[in-house]
XYZ file of N, CA, C and O in Angstrom:
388
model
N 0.850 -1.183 0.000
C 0.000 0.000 0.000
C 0.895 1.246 0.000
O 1.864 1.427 0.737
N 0.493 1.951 -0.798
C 1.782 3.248 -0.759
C 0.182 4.942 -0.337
O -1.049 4.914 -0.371
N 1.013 5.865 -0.070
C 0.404 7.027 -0.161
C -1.029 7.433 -1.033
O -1.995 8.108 -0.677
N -0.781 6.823 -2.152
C -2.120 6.991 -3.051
C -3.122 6.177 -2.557
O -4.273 6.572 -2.747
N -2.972 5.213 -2.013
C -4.068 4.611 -1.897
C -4.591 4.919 -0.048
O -5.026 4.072 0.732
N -4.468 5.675 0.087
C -5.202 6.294 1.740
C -6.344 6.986 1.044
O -6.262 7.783 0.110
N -8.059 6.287 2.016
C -8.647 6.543 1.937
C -9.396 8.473 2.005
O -10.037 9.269 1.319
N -8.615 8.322 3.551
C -8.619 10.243 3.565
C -8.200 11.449 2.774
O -8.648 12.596 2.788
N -7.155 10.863 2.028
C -7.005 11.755 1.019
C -6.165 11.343 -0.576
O -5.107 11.562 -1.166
N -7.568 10.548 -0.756
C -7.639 10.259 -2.062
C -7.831 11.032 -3.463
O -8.838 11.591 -3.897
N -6.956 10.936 -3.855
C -6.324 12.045 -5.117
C -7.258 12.502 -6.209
O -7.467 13.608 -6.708
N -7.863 11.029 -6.468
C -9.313 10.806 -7.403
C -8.890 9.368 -8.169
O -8.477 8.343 -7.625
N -9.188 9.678 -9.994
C -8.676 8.226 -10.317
C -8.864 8.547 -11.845
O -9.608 9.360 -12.393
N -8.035 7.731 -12.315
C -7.627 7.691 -13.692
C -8.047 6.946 -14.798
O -7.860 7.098 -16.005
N -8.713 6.025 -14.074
C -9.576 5.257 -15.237
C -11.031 5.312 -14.832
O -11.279 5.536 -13.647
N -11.892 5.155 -15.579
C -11.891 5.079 -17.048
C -11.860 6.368 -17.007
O -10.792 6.513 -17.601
N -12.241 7.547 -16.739
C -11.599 9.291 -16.950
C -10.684 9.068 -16.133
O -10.296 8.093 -15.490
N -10.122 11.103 -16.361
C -9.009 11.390 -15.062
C -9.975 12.333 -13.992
O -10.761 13.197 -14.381
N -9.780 12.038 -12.846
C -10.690 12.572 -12.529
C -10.147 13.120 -11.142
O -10.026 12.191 -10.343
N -9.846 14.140 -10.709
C -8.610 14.978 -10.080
C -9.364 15.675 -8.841
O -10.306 16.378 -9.207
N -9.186 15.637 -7.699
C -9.537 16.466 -6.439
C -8.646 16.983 -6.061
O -7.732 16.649 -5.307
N -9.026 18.360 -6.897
C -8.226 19.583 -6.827
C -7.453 20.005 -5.210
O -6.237 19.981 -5.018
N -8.301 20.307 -4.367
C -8.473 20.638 -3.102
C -7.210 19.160 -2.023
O -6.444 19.471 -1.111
N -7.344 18.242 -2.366
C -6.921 17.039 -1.634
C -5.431 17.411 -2.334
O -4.447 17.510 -1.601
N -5.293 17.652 -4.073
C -4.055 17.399 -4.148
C -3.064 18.345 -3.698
O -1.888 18.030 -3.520
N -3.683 19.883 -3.450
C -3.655 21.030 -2.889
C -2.441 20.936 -1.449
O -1.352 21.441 -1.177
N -3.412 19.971 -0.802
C -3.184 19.657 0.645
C -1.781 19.107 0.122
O -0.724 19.715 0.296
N -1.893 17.901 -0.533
C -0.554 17.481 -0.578
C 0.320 17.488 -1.074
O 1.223 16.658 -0.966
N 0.270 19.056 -2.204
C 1.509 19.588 -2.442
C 1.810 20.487 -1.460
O 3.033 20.592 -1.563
N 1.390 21.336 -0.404
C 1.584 22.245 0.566
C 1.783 21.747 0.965
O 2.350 22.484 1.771
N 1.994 20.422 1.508
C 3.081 19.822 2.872
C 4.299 19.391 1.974
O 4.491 18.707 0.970
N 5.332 20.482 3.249
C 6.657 20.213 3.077
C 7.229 20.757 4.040
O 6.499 21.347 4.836
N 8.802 20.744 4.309
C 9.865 21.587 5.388
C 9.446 22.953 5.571
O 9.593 23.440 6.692
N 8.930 23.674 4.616
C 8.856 24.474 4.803
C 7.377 25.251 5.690
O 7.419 26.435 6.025
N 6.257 24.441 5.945
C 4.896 24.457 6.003
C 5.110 23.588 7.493
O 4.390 24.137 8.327
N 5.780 22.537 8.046
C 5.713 22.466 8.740
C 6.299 22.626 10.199
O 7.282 21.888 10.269
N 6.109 23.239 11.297
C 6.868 23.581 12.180
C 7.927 22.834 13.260
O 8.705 23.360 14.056
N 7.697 21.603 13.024
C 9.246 20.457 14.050
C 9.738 20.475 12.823
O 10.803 19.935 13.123
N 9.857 20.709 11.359
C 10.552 20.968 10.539
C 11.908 22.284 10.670
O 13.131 22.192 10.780
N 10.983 23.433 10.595
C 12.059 24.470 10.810
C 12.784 24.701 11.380
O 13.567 25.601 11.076
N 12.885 23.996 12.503
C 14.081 23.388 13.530
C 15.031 22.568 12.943
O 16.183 22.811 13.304
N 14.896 21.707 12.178
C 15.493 20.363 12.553
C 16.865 20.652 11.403
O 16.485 21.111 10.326
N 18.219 20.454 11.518
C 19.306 20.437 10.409
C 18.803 19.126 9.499
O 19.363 18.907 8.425
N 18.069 18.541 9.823
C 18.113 17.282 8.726
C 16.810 17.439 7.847
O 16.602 16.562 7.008
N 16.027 18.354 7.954
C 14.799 18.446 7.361
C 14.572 18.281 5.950
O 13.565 17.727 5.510
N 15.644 18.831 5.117
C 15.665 18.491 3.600
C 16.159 17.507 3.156
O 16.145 17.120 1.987
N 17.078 16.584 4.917
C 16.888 15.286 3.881
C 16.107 13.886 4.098
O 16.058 12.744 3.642
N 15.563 14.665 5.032
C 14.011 13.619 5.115
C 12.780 14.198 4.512
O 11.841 13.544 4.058
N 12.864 15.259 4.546
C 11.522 15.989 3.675
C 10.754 15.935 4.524
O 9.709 15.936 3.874
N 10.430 15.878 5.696
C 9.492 16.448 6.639
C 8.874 14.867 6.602
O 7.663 14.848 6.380
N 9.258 14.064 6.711
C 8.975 12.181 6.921
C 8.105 11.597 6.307
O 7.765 12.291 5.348
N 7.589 10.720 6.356
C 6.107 9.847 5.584
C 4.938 10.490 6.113
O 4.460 10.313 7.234
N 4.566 11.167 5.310
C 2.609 11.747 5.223
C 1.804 10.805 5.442
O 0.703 10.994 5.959
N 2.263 9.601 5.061
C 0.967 8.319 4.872
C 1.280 7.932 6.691
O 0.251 7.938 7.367
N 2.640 7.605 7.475
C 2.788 7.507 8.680
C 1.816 8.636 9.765
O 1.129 8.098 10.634
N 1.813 9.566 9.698
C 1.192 10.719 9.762
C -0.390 10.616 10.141
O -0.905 11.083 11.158
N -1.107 9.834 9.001
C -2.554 9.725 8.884
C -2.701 8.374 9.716
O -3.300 8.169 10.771
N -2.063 7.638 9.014
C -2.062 6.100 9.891
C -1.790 6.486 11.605
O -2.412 5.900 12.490
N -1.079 7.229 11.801
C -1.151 7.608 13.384
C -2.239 8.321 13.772
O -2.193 8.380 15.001
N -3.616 9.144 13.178
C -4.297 10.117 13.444
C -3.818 10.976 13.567
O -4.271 11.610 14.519
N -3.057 11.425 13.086
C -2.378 12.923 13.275
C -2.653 13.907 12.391
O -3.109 13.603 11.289
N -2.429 15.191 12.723
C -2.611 16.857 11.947
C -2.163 16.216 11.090
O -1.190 15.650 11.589
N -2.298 15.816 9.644
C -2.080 15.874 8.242
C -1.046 17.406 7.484
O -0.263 17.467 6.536
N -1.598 18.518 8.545
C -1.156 19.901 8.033
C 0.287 20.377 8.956
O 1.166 21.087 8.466
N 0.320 19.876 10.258
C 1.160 20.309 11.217
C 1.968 19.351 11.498
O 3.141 19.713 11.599
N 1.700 17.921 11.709
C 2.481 16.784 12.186
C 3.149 16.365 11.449
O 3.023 16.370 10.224
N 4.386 15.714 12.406
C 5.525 14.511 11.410
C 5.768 13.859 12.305
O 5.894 14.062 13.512
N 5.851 12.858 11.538
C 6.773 11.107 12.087
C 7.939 11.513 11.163
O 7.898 11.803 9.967
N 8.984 11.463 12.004
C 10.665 11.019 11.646
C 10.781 9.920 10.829
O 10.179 8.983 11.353
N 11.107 9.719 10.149
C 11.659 8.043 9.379
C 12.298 7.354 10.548
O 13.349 7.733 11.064
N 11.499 6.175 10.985
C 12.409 5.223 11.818
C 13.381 5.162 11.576
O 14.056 5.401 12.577
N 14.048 4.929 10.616
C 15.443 4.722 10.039
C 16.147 5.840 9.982
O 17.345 5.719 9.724
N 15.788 6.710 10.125
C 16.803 7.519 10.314
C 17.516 8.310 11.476
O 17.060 9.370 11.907
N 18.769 7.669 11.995
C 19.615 7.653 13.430
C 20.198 9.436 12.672
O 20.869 9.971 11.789
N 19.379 9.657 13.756
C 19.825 11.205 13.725
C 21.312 11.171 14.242
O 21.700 12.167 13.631
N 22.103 10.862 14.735
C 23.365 10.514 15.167
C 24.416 10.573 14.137
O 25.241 11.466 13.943
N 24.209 9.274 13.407
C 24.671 8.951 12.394
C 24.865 9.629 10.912
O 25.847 9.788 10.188
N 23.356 9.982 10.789
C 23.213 11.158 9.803
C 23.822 12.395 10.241
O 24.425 12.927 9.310
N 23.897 13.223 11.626
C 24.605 14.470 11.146
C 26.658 14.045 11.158
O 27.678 14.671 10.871
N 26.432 13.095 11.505
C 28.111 12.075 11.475
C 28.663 12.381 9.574
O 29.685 12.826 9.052
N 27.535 11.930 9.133
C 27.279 12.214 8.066
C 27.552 13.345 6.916
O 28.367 13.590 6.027
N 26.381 13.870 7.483
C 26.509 15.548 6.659
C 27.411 15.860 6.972
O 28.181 16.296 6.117
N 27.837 15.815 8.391
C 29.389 16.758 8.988
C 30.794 16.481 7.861
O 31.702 17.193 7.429
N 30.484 15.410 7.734
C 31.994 14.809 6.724
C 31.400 14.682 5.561
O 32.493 14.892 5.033
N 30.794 14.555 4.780
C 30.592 14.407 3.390
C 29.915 16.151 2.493
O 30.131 16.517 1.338
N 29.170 16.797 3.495
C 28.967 18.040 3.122
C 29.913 19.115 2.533
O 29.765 19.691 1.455
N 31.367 19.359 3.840
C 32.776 19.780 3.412
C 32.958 19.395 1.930
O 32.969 20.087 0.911
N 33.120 17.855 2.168
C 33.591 17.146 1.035
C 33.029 17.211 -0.125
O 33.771 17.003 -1.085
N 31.575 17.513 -0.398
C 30.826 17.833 -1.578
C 30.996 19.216 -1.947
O 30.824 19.504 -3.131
N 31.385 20.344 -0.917
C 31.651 21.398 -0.916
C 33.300 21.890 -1.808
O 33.669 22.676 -2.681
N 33.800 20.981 -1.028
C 35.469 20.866 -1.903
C 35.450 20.716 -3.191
O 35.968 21.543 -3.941
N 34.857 19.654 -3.603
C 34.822 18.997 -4.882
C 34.394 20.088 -5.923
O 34.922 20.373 -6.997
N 32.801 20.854 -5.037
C 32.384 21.423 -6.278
C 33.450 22.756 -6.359
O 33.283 23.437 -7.371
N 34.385 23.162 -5.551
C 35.025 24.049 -5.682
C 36.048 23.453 -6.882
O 36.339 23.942 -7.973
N 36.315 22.668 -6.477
C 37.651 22.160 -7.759
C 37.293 22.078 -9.271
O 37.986 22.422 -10.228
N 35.871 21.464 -9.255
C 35.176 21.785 -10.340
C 34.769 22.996 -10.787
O 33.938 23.086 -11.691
N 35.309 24.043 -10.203
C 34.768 25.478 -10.734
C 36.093 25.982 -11.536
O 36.091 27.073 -12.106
C-alpha cells in the first residue's frame, strides 16, 4: 500500500476518466519543510523531507502540522554524516569550478 491509496485523502482516479480532487491534491503539495513547524528546527529536514505523510494519517495525526521522523533515520549517524561528506561535496564542487 503506498500514499495513493489512503482513503482520507484520495487524489481521485484515472480510469476510465481522469478525474482529479483539486483541493486534496492542494493539501498534498503544501506539505513540506517548509509548512511544517518540528521541521524548521530540525538540520536534517531536507533530507528527510518532513517524513512519511501516509505515517502521519495512519497515526491520526494533523495531516497539516504533524511529522513522524523516518524510523530509520539515526539522527546521530546522519549528522556524522553531513558533517563529513557536506565539506567534502563542498570541496569537490570548488575544484570543479
Amino acid at each position: 500500500m503506498n500514499c495513493c491509496e489512503t482513503e482520507v485523502f484520495r487524489l481521485g482516479r484515472f480510469y476510465p476518466t481522469l478525474d482529479m480532487d483539486r483541493q486534496v491534491l492542494a493539501s498534498w503539495m503544501n506539505r513540506d519543510v517548509l509548512n511544517l513547524s518540528p521541521c524548521k528546527e530540525c538540520a536534517l529536514a531536507l533530507v528527510c523531507g518532513g517524513g512519511c505523510s501516509r505515517l502521519v494519517l495512519n497515526h491520526g495525526m494533523d495531516f497539516k502540522k504533524d511529522v513522524v521522523c523516518p524510523p530509520m533515520l539515526n539522527m546521530g549517524d546522519m549528522q556524522i554524516l553531513m558533517d563529513y561528506y557536506i565539506p567534502l561535496i563542498l570541496k569537490e564542487q570548488g575544484n570543479a569550478l
